[in-house]
Coordinates of N, CA and C in Angstrom, one line a residue:
M1412 N 0.8 -1.2 0.0 CA 0.0 0.0 0.0 C 0.9 1.3 0.0
S1413 N 0.3 2.3 -0.4 CA 1.1 3.6 -0.5 C 1.1 4.2 0.9
P1414 N 2.0 5.2 1.1 CA 2.1 5.8 2.4 C 0.8 6.6 2.8
L1415 N 0.5 6.8 4.0 CA -0.6 7.6 4.4 C -0.7 8.9 3.7
P1416 N -1.9 9.3 3.2 CA -2.0 10.5 2.4 C -1.6 11.7 3.3
L1417 N -0.5 12.5 2.9 CA 0.0 13.7 3.5 C -0.1 14.8 2.5
D1418 N -0.2 16.0 2.9 CA 0.0 17.1 2.0 C 1.3 16.9 1.3
E1419 N 1.3 17.0 -0.1 CA 2.5 16.7 -0.9 C 3.7 17.7 -0.4
A1420 N 3.3 18.9 -0.1 CA 4.4 19.8 0.3 C 5.0 19.4 1.7
L1421 N 4.2 18.9 2.6 CA 4.6 18.4 3.9 C 5.5 17.2 3.7
E1422 N 5.0 16.3 2.8 CA 5.8 15.0 2.6 C 7.2 15.3 2.0
A1423 N 7.2 16.3 1.0 CA 8.4 16.7 0.5 C 9.4 17.4 1.5
Y1424 N 8.8 18.1 2.4 CA 9.6 18.8 3.4 C 10.2 17.8 4.4
I1425 N 9.4 16.7 4.7 CA 10.0 15.7 5.6 C 11.2 15.0 5.0
E1426 N 11.0 14.6 3.7 CA 12.2 14.0 3.0 C 13.3 14.9 2.8
A1427 N 13.0 16.2 2.5 CA 14.1 17.2 2.3 C 14.9 17.4 3.6
H1428 N 14.3 17.1 4.8 CA 15.0 17.3 6.0 C 15.4 16.0 6.6
T1429 N 15.6 14.9 5.8 CA 16.1 13.7 6.2 C 17.4 13.4 5.4
T1430 N 18.5 12.9 6.0 CA 19.7 12.7 5.3 C 19.5 11.9 4.1
P1431 N 19.9 12.3 2.9 CA 19.7 11.5 1.6 C 20.3 10.2 1.7
P1432 N 19.8 9.3 0.9 CA 20.4 7.9 0.9 C 21.7 8.0 0.2
E1433 N 22.6 7.0 0.5 CA 23.9 6.8 -0.2 C 23.6 6.5 -1.6
A1434 N 24.7 6.7 -2.5 CA 24.5 6.4 -3.9 C 24.0 5.1 -4.3
H1435 N 24.5 4.0 -3.6 CA 24.0 2.7 -4.0 C 22.5 2.5 -3.7
L1436 N 22.0 3.1 -2.6 CA 20.6 3.0 -2.3 C 19.8 3.8 -3.3
A1437 N 20.2 5.0 -3.6 CA 19.5 5.8 -4.6 C 19.4 5.0 -5.9
S1438 N 20.5 4.4 -6.4 CA 20.5 3.7 -7.6 C 19.5 2.4 -7.5
L1439 N 19.6 1.7 -6.3 CA 18.7 0.6 -6.1 C 17.2 1.1 -6.2
A1440 N 16.9 2.2 -5.6 CA 15.5 2.7 -5.6 C 15.1 3.0 -7.0
A1441 N 15.9 3.7 -7.8 CA 15.6 4.0 -9.2 C 15.3 2.8 -10.0
E1442 N 16.2 1.7 -9.9 CA 16.0 0.5 -10.6 C 14.8 -0.2 -10.2
T1443 N 14.5 -0.2 -8.9 CA 13.2 -0.9 -8.4 C 12.0 -0.3 -9.1
R1444 N 11.9 1.0 -9.1 CA 10.8 1.7 -9.7 C 10.7 1.4 -11.2
E1445 N 11.8 1.2 -11.9 CA 11.8 0.9 -13.3 C 11.5 -0.5 -13.6
S1446 N 11.9 -1.4 -12.8 CA 11.9 -2.9 -13.3 C 11.1 -3.8 -12.4
L1447 N 10.7 -3.5 -11.2 CA 10.0 -4.4 -10.3 C 8.5 -4.0 -10.2
S1448 N 7.7 -5.0 -10.1 CA 6.3 -4.8 -9.8 C 6.1 -4.2 -8.4
A1449 N 5.0 -3.5 -8.2 CA 4.6 -3.0 -6.9 C 5.7 -2.1 -6.3
P1450 N 6.2 -1.1 -7.1 CA 7.3 -0.2 -6.5 C 6.8 0.6 -5.3
Q1451 N 5.5 0.7 -5.0 CA 5.1 1.3 -3.8 C 5.5 0.6 -2.5
M1452 N 6.0 -0.6 -2.7 CA 6.5 -1.4 -1.5 C 7.9 -1.0 -1.2
L1453 N 8.6 -0.1 -2.0 CA 9.9 0.3 -1.6 C 9.9 1.0 -0.3
T1454 N 10.9 0.8 0.5 CA 11.0 1.3 1.8 C 11.2 2.8 1.8
G1455 N 12.1 3.3 1.0 CA 12.3 4.8 0.8 C 13.2 5.5 1.8
T1456 N 13.4 6.7 1.6 CA 14.5 7.4 2.3 C 14.0 7.6 3.8
V1457 N 12.8 8.1 4.1 CA 12.5 8.3 5.5 C 12.4 7.1 6.3
E1458 N 11.7 6.0 5.9 CA 11.6 4.8 6.6 C 12.9 4.1 6.7
G1459 N 13.7 4.2 5.6 CA 15.0 3.6 5.6 C 15.9 4.2 6.7
R1460 N 15.9 5.5 6.9 CA 16.6 6.2 7.9 C 16.1 5.8 9.3
F1461 N 14.8 5.7 9.4 CA 14.1 5.3 10.6 C 14.7 3.9 11.1
L1462 N 14.7 3.0 10.2 CA 15.1 1.6 10.5 C 16.7 1.7 10.9
E1463 N 17.4 2.5 10.1 CA 18.8 2.7 10.5 C 19.0 3.2 11.9
A1464 N 18.2 4.2 12.2 CA 18.3 4.7 13.6 C 17.9 3.7 14.7
L1465 N 17.0 2.8 14.4 CA 16.6 1.8 15.4 C 17.8 0.8 15.6
V1466 N 18.5 0.5 14.5 CA 19.6 -0.4 14.6 C 20.8 0.3 15.3
W1467 N 21.0 1.5 15.0 CA 22.1 2.3 15.6 C 21.9 2.4 17.1
A1468 N 20.6 2.6 17.5 CA 20.3 2.7 18.9 C 20.3 1.4 19.7
G1469 N 19.8 0.4 19.0 CA 19.7 -0.9 19.7 C 20.9 -1.8 19.6
R1470 N 21.7 -1.6 18.7 CA 23.0 -2.4 18.4 C 22.7 -3.9 18.4
P1471 N 21.8 -4.3 17.6 CA 21.4 -5.8 17.5 C 22.5 -6.6 16.9
Q1472 N 22.8 -7.8 17.4 CA 23.7 -8.7 16.8 C 23.0 -9.5 15.7
L1473 N 21.7 -9.8 15.9 CA 21.0 -10.5 14.9 C 19.7 -9.9 14.5
V1474 N 19.6 -9.4 13.2 CA 18.4 -8.8 12.7 C 17.7 -9.8 11.8
L1475 N 16.4 -10.0 12.0 CA 15.7 -10.9 11.1 C 14.6 -10.0 10.3
E1476 N 14.7 -10.0 9.0 CA 13.8 -9.3 8.1 C 12.9 -10.3 7.4
L1477 N 11.6 -10.1 7.5 CA 10.7 -10.9 6.7 C 10.1 -10.1 5.6
G1478 N 10.5 -10.4 4.4 CA 10.1 -9.6 3.2 C 11.3 -8.7 2.8
T1479 N 12.1 -9.2 1.9 CA 13.3 -8.4 1.4 C 12.9 -7.4 0.4
Y1480 N 12.0 -7.8 -0.5 CA 11.6 -7.1 -1.6 C 12.8 -6.8 -2.5
S1481 N 13.2 -5.5 -2.7 CA 14.4 -5.2 -3.5 C 15.7 -5.0 -2.7
G1482 N 15.6 -5.1 -1.4 CA 16.8 -5.2 -0.5 C 17.1 -3.8 0.1
Y1483 N 16.2 -2.8 -0.1 CA 16.5 -1.4 0.3 C 16.5 -1.4 1.9
S1484 N 15.6 -2.0 2.5 CA 15.5 -1.9 4.0 C 16.7 -2.6 4.6
A1485 N 17.1 -3.8 4.1 CA 18.2 -4.5 4.7 C 19.5 -3.7 4.5
L1486 N 19.7 -3.1 3.3 CA 20.8 -2.2 3.0 C 20.8 -0.9 3.8
S1487 N 19.6 -0.5 4.3 CA 19.5 0.7 5.1 C 20.0 0.4 6.5
M1488 N 19.6 -0.8 7.0 CA 20.0 -1.2 8.4 C 21.4 -1.6 8.5
A1489 N 22.1 -2.2 7.5 CA 23.3 -2.8 7.6 C 24.5 -1.9 8.1
P1490 N 24.5 -0.6 7.6 CA 25.6 0.2 8.0 C 25.7 0.5 9.5
A1491 N 24.5 0.4 10.1 CA 24.4 0.8 11.6 C 24.6 -0.4 12.5
L1492 N 24.8 -1.6 11.9 CA 25.1 -2.8 12.8 C 26.4 -2.6 13.6
P1493 N 26.4 -3.2 14.8 CA 27.6 -3.2 15.6 C 28.6 -4.2 15.0
P1494 N 29.8 -4.2 15.4 CA 30.8 -5.3 15.0 C 30.2 -6.7 15.2
G1495 N 30.3 -7.5 14.3 CA 29.7 -8.8 14.4 C 28.3 -9.0 14.2
G1496 N 27.6 -7.9 14.0 CA 26.1 -7.9 13.8 C 25.8 -8.4 12.3
R1497 N 24.6 -9.0 12.2 CA 24.3 -9.5 10.8 C 22.8 -9.5 10.6
I1498 N 22.4 -9.5 9.4 CA 21.0 -9.5 9.0 C 20.7 -10.7 8.2
V1499 N 19.6 -11.5 8.6 CA 19.1 -12.6 7.8 C 17.8 -12.1 7.2
T1500 N 17.6 -12.0 5.9 CA 16.5 -11.5 5.3 C 15.8 -12.5 4.4
C1501 N 14.5 -12.6 4.4 CA 13.7 -13.7 3.9 C 12.9 -13.1 2.7
E1502 N 13.0 -13.8 1.5 CA 12.1 -13.4 0.4 C 11.5 -14.6 -0.4
L1503 N 10.3 -14.6 -0.6 CA 9.6 -15.8 -1.2 C 9.7 -15.7 -2.8
D1504 N 9.6 -14.5 -3.3 CA 9.6 -14.3 -4.7 C 11.0 -14.4 -5.4
P1505 N 11.2 -15.4 -6.3 CA 12.6 -15.6 -6.8 C 13.1 -14.3 -7.6
E1506 N 12.2 -13.7 -8.3 CA 12.7 -12.5 -9.1 C 13.2 -11.4 -8.1
R1507 N 12.4 -11.1 -7.1 CA 12.8 -10.1 -6.1 C 14.0 -10.5 -5.4
A1508 N 14.1 -11.8 -5.0 CA 15.3 -12.3 -4.3 C 16.6 -12.2 -5.2
D1509 N 16.5 -12.5 -6.4 CA 17.7 -12.3 -7.3 C 18.1 -10.8 -7.4
F1510 N 17.1 -10.0 -7.6 CA 17.3 -8.5 -7.7 C 18.0 -8.1 -6.4
A1511 N 17.4 -8.4 -5.3 CA 18.1 -7.9 -4.0 C 19.4 -8.5 -3.8
Q1512 N 19.6 -9.7 -4.1 CA 20.9 -10.4 -3.9 C 22.0 -9.7 -4.8
R1513 N 21.7 -9.3 -6.0 CA 22.6 -8.6 -6.9 C 23.0 -7.3 -6.3
H1514 N 22.1 -6.5 -5.7 CA 22.4 -5.2 -5.1 C 23.1 -5.4 -3.8
I1515 N 22.8 -6.4 -3.0 CA 23.5 -6.7 -1.8 C 25.0 -7.0 -2.1
D1516 N 25.2 -7.9 -3.1 CA 26.6 -8.3 -3.5 C 27.4 -7.1 -4.0
A1517 N 26.7 -6.1 -4.5 CA 27.5 -4.9 -5.1 C 27.7 -3.8 -4.1
S1518 N 27.1 -4.1 -2.8 CA 27.2 -3.0 -1.8 C 28.4 -3.2 -0.9
P1519 N 28.7 -2.3 -0.1 CA 29.8 -2.4 0.9 C 29.4 -3.4 2.1
H1520 N 28.2 -3.9 2.1 CA 27.7 -4.5 3.3 C 27.3 -6.0 3.0
A1521 N 27.9 -6.6 1.9 CA 27.5 -8.0 1.6 C 27.8 -9.0 2.7
D1522 N 28.9 -8.7 3.4 CA 29.2 -9.7 4.4 C 28.4 -9.7 5.6
R1523 N 27.5 -8.7 5.7 CA 26.6 -8.6 6.9 C 25.2 -9.1 6.6
I1524 N 24.8 -9.4 5.4 CA 23.5 -9.7 5.0 C 23.4 -11.1 4.4
E1525 N 22.5 -11.9 4.9 CA 22.3 -13.2 4.3 C 20.9 -13.3 3.8
L1526 N 20.7 -13.5 2.6 CA 19.3 -13.6 2.0 C 18.9 -15.1 1.9
R1527 N 17.8 -15.4 2.5 CA 17.3 -16.7 2.5 C 16.0 -16.8 1.6
P1528 N 16.0 -17.4 0.5 CA 14.8 -17.6 -0.3 C 13.9 -18.6 0.3
G1529 N 12.6 -18.4 -0.1 CA 11.6 -19.4 0.4 C 10.7 -18.9 1.4
P1530 N 9.8 -19.7 1.9 CA 8.8 -19.2 2.9 C 9.5 -18.7 4.3
A1531 N 9.1 -17.6 4.8 CA 9.8 -17.0 5.9 C 9.5 -17.8 7.1
L1532 N 8.3 -18.4 7.3 CA 8.1 -19.3 8.4 C 9.0 -20.5 8.5
D1533 N 9.4 -21.0 7.3 CA 10.4 -22.1 7.4 C 11.8 -21.6 7.9
T1534 N 12.2 -20.4 7.4 CA 13.4 -19.8 7.9 C 13.4 -19.5 9.4
I1535 N 12.3 -19.0 9.9 CA 12.1 -18.7 11.3 C 12.4 -20.0 12.1
G1536 N 11.7 -21.1 11.6 CA 11.8 -22.4 12.3 C 13.2 -23.0 12.3
A1537 N 14.0 -22.6 11.3 CA 15.3 -23.2 11.2 C 16.3 -22.3 12.0
L1538 N 16.0 -21.2 12.5 CA 16.9 -20.3 13.2 C 16.6 -20.4 14.7
D1539 N 17.7 -20.4 15.5 CA 17.6 -20.6 17.0 C 17.3 -19.2 17.6
G1540 N 17.7 -18.1 17.0 CA 17.7 -16.8 17.6 C 18.8 -16.7 18.7
P1541 N 18.7 -15.8 19.7 CA 17.6 -14.9 19.8 C 17.6 -13.8 18.9
F1542 N 16.5 -13.2 18.4 CA 16.4 -12.1 17.5 C 16.4 -10.8 18.3
D1543 N 17.4 -10.0 18.0 CA 17.5 -8.7 18.6 C 16.6 -7.6 18.0
L1544 N 16.3 -7.7 16.7 CA 15.3 -6.9 16.0 C 14.7 -7.7 14.8
V1545 N 13.4 -7.7 14.8 CA 12.7 -8.4 13.7 C 11.9 -7.3 12.9
F1546 N 12.1 -7.2 11.6 CA 11.4 -6.3 10.8 C 10.4 -7.1 9.9
I1547 N 9.0 -7.0 10.2 CA 8.0 -7.7 9.5 C 7.4 -6.9 8.4
D1548 N 7.7 -7.3 7.2 CA 7.2 -6.5 6.0 C 6.9 -7.5 4.8
A1549 N 6.3 -8.6 5.1 CA 5.9 -9.6 4.1 C 4.5 -9.6 3.9
D1550 N 4.0 -10.8 3.4 CA 2.6 -10.9 3.1 C 1.7 -10.7 4.3
K1551 N 0.7 -9.9 4.2 CA -0.1 -9.4 5.3 C -1.0 -10.5 6.0
P1552 N -1.5 -11.5 5.2 CA -2.3 -12.5 5.8 C -1.5 -13.4 6.8
N1553 N -0.2 -13.3 6.7 CA 0.6 -14.2 7.6 C 1.2 -13.4 8.8
Y1554 N 0.8 -12.1 8.9 CA 1.5 -11.2 9.9 C 1.3 -11.9 11.3
V1555 N 0.1 -12.4 11.7 CA 0.0 -12.9 13.0 C 0.8 -14.2 13.2
N1556 N 0.9 -15.0 12.1 CA 1.8 -16.2 12.1 C 3.2 -15.8 12.4
Y1557 N 3.6 -14.8 11.6 CA 5.1 -14.4 11.8 C 5.3 -13.9 13.2
Y1558 N 4.4 -13.1 13.7 CA 4.5 -12.6 15.0 C 4.6 -13.7 16.1
E1559 N 3.7 -14.7 16.0 CA 3.6 -15.7 17.0 C 4.9 -16.6 16.9
A1560 N 5.5 -16.7 15.6 CA 6.7 -17.5 15.5 C 8.0 -16.8 16.1
V1561 N 8.0 -15.4 16.0 CA 9.2 -14.8 16.5 C 9.1 -14.3 17.9
V1562 N 8.0 -14.1 18.5 CA 8.0 -13.6 19.9 C 8.7 -14.6 20.8
P1563 N 8.5 -15.9 20.7 CA 9.3 -16.9 21.6 C 10.8 -16.8 21.4
K1564 N 11.2 -16.3 20.3 CA 12.6 -16.3 20.0 C 13.2 -14.9 20.1
L1565 N 12.4 -14.0 20.6 CA 12.9 -12.6 20.7 C 13.8 -12.5 21.9
A1566 N 14.9 -11.8 21.7 CA 15.8 -11.5 22.8 C 15.2 -10.7 24.0
E1567 N 15.8 -10.7 25.1 CA 15.2 -10.1 26.3 C 14.9 -8.6 26.0
R1568 N 15.8 -7.9 25.2 CA 15.6 -6.5 24.9 C 15.4 -6.4 23.4
G1569 N 14.8 -7.5 22.8 CA 14.6 -7.5 21.3 C 13.4 -6.5 21.0
L1570 N 13.4 -6.1 19.7 CA 12.3 -5.3 19.2 C 11.7 -5.8 17.9
I1571 N 10.4 -5.9 17.9 CA 9.7 -6.2 16.7 C 9.2 -4.9 16.0
V1572 N 9.5 -4.8 14.7 CA 9.1 -3.6 13.9 C 8.2 -4.1 12.8
A1573 N 6.9 -3.8 12.8 CA 6.0 -4.2 11.8 C 5.5 -3.1 10.9
D1574 N 5.7 -3.3 9.6 CA 5.4 -2.3 8.7 C 3.9 -2.3 8.2
N1575 N 3.4 -1.2 7.6 CA 2.1 -1.2 6.9 C 0.9 -1.4 7.9
T1576 N 1.1 -1.1 9.1 CA 0.0 -1.5 10.1 C -1.2 -0.5 10.0
L1577 N -1.0 0.6 9.3 CA -2.2 1.5 9.0 C -2.8 1.2 7.7
W1578 N -2.0 0.7 6.7 CA -2.6 0.2 5.5 C -3.3 1.3 4.8
S1579 N -2.7 2.5 4.6 CA -3.3 3.7 4.0 C -4.6 4.0 4.6
G1580 N -4.8 3.7 5.9 CA -6.0 4.1 6.7 C -7.1 3.1 6.5
A1581 N -6.9 2.0 5.8 CA -8.0 1.1 5.5 C -8.3 0.2 6.8
V1582 N -7.4 0.2 7.7 CA -7.7 -0.6 8.9 C -8.8 0.0 9.9
V1583 N -9.0 1.3 9.6 CA -9.9 2.1 10.4 C -11.4 1.7 9.9
G1584 N -12.3 1.4 10.9 CA -13.6 1.0 10.5 C -13.6 -0.4 10.0
E1585 N -14.8 -0.8 9.5 CA -15.0 -2.2 9.0 C -15.3 -2.3 7.5
E1586 N -15.3 -1.1 6.8 CA -15.8 -1.1 5.4 C -15.0 -2.0 4.5
D1587 N -13.7 -1.9 4.7 CA -12.8 -2.7 3.8 C -12.6 -4.1 4.4
Q1588 N -13.1 -5.1 3.6 CA -13.1 -6.5 4.1 C -12.1 -7.3 3.3
S1589 N -11.2 -6.7 2.6 CA -10.2 -7.4 1.8 C -9.3 -8.2 2.7
E1590 N -8.8 -9.3 2.2 CA -8.0 -10.3 3.0 C -6.8 -9.5 3.8
S1591 N -6.1 -8.7 3.1 CA -4.9 -8.1 3.7 C -5.4 -7.1 4.9
T1592 N -6.4 -6.4 4.6 CA -7.0 -5.4 5.6 C -7.5 -6.1 6.8
V1593 N -8.3 -7.2 6.6 CA -8.7 -7.9 7.7 C -7.6 -8.5 8.5
A1594 N -6.6 -9.0 7.8 CA -5.5 -9.6 8.5 C -4.7 -8.6 9.4
L1595 N -4.5 -7.4 8.8 CA -3.8 -6.3 9.5 C -4.6 -5.9 10.8
R1596 N -5.9 -5.8 10.6 CA -6.8 -5.5 11.8 C -6.5 -6.5 12.9
A1597 N -6.5 -7.8 12.5 CA -6.3 -8.8 13.5 C -5.0 -8.8 14.1
F1598 N -3.9 -8.5 13.3 CA -2.6 -8.4 13.8 C -2.5 -7.2 14.8
N1599 N -3.0 -6.1 14.5 CA -3.0 -4.9 15.3 C -3.7 -5.2 16.7
D1600 N -4.8 -5.9 16.6 CA -5.5 -6.2 17.8 C -4.7 -7.2 18.7
R1601 N -4.1 -8.2 17.9 CA -3.3 -9.2 18.7 C -2.2 -8.6 19.4
V1602 N -1.4 -7.7 18.8 CA -0.3 -7.1 19.4 C -0.7 -6.3 20.6
R1603 N -1.8 -5.4 20.4 CA -2.3 -4.6 21.5 C -2.7 -5.5 22.7
D1604 N -3.3 -6.6 22.4 CA -3.9 -7.4 23.5 C -2.9 -8.4 24.1
D1605 N -1.7 -8.5 23.6 CA -0.7 -9.5 24.0 C -0.1 -9.0 25.2
E1606 N -0.3 -9.8 26.4 CA 0.4 -9.3 27.6 C 1.8 -9.6 27.7
R1607 N 2.4 -10.2 26.7 CA 3.8 -10.5 26.7 C 4.6 -9.3 26.2
V1608 N 3.9 -8.3 25.6 CA 4.7 -7.2 25.0 C 4.1 -5.8 25.3
T1609 N 4.8 -4.8 25.2 CA 4.4 -3.4 25.1 C 4.5 -3.0 23.7
C1610 N 3.6 -2.1 23.2 CA 3.7 -1.7 21.9 C 3.3 -0.3 21.6
V1611 N 3.7 0.3 20.5 CA 3.3 1.6 20.2 C 3.1 1.6 18.6
M1612 N 2.1 2.2 18.2 CA 1.8 2.4 16.7 C 2.2 3.8 16.3
L1613 N 3.0 3.9 15.3 CA 3.5 5.2 14.8 C 2.9 5.5 13.4
S1614 N 2.7 6.7 13.1 CA 2.2 7.1 11.8 C 3.3 7.4 10.8
V1615 N 4.4 6.7 10.9 CA 5.5 6.9 10.0 C 5.1 6.1 8.7
R1616 N 5.2 6.8 7.6 CA 4.9 6.3 6.2 C 3.5 5.6 6.2
D1617 N 3.5 4.3 6.2 CA 2.2 3.6 6.1 C 1.8 2.9 7.5
G1618 N 2.4 3.4 8.5 CA 2.1 2.9 9.8 C 3.2 1.9 10.2
I1619 N 3.9 2.1 11.3 CA 4.9 1.1 11.9 C 4.5 0.9 13.3
T1620 N 4.5 -0.3 13.7 CA 4.2 -0.8 15.1 C 5.5 -1.3 15.7
L1621 N 5.9 -0.8 16.9 CA 7.0 -1.3 17.6 C 6.5 -2.1 18.8
A1622 N 7.1 -3.3 19.1 CA 6.7 -4.1 20.2 C 7.9 -4.7 20.8
W1623 N 7.9 -4.7 22.2 CA 9.1 -5.3 22.9 C 8.5 -6.0 24.1
R1624 N 9.3 -6.9 24.7 CA 8.9 -7.7 25.9 C 8.6 -6.8 27.0
R1625 N 7.6 -7.1 27.8 CA 7.3 -6.4 29.0 C 8.3 -6.8 30.1
G1626 N 8.7 -5.7 30.9 CA 9.6 -6.0 32.0 C 9.0 -6.7 33.1

């Protein structure tokens, strides 16, 4: 889905006052828009810098990303990793996985990012964790399943970051009964009601929810 509707001038102002992406990310973004389907899924400058800030502050040793798409978000987070930190990113679509792998290999951060093709739930099951940061940005009908799979493997101070939780505002009310919208409403309710975590929903881009273990 597209970002939440903002006044175009305000949206431009926000991006203009965010540090621009490095050249390899700008090139990746341009090629994504030219050659991949659903370019609105691109993480983009503002959210990319937001993810980078979370990694910089949290200093995670193991980041799990569910939904690589073209690799922009993984490559945004990688520069902020502490020594020894790594990202495991999961992508089901072979075309997107090949596209992302090519850009990861050409980047300065190839040694920090491992792309695993195939169903993300299989990859989660094969990893012991603990996960210090989990970025959920894959197929919406599986959001609750991804959440339930990663919470038991979350580090004591681990952070879950879920993208698209406002879904261009469609989650408000009950008018939209499409599969993805219904799934995101269920996910949002599940996280809010889960006594294992504390959460906050932010109106960054298309909605980002942060959740962490309760003390």
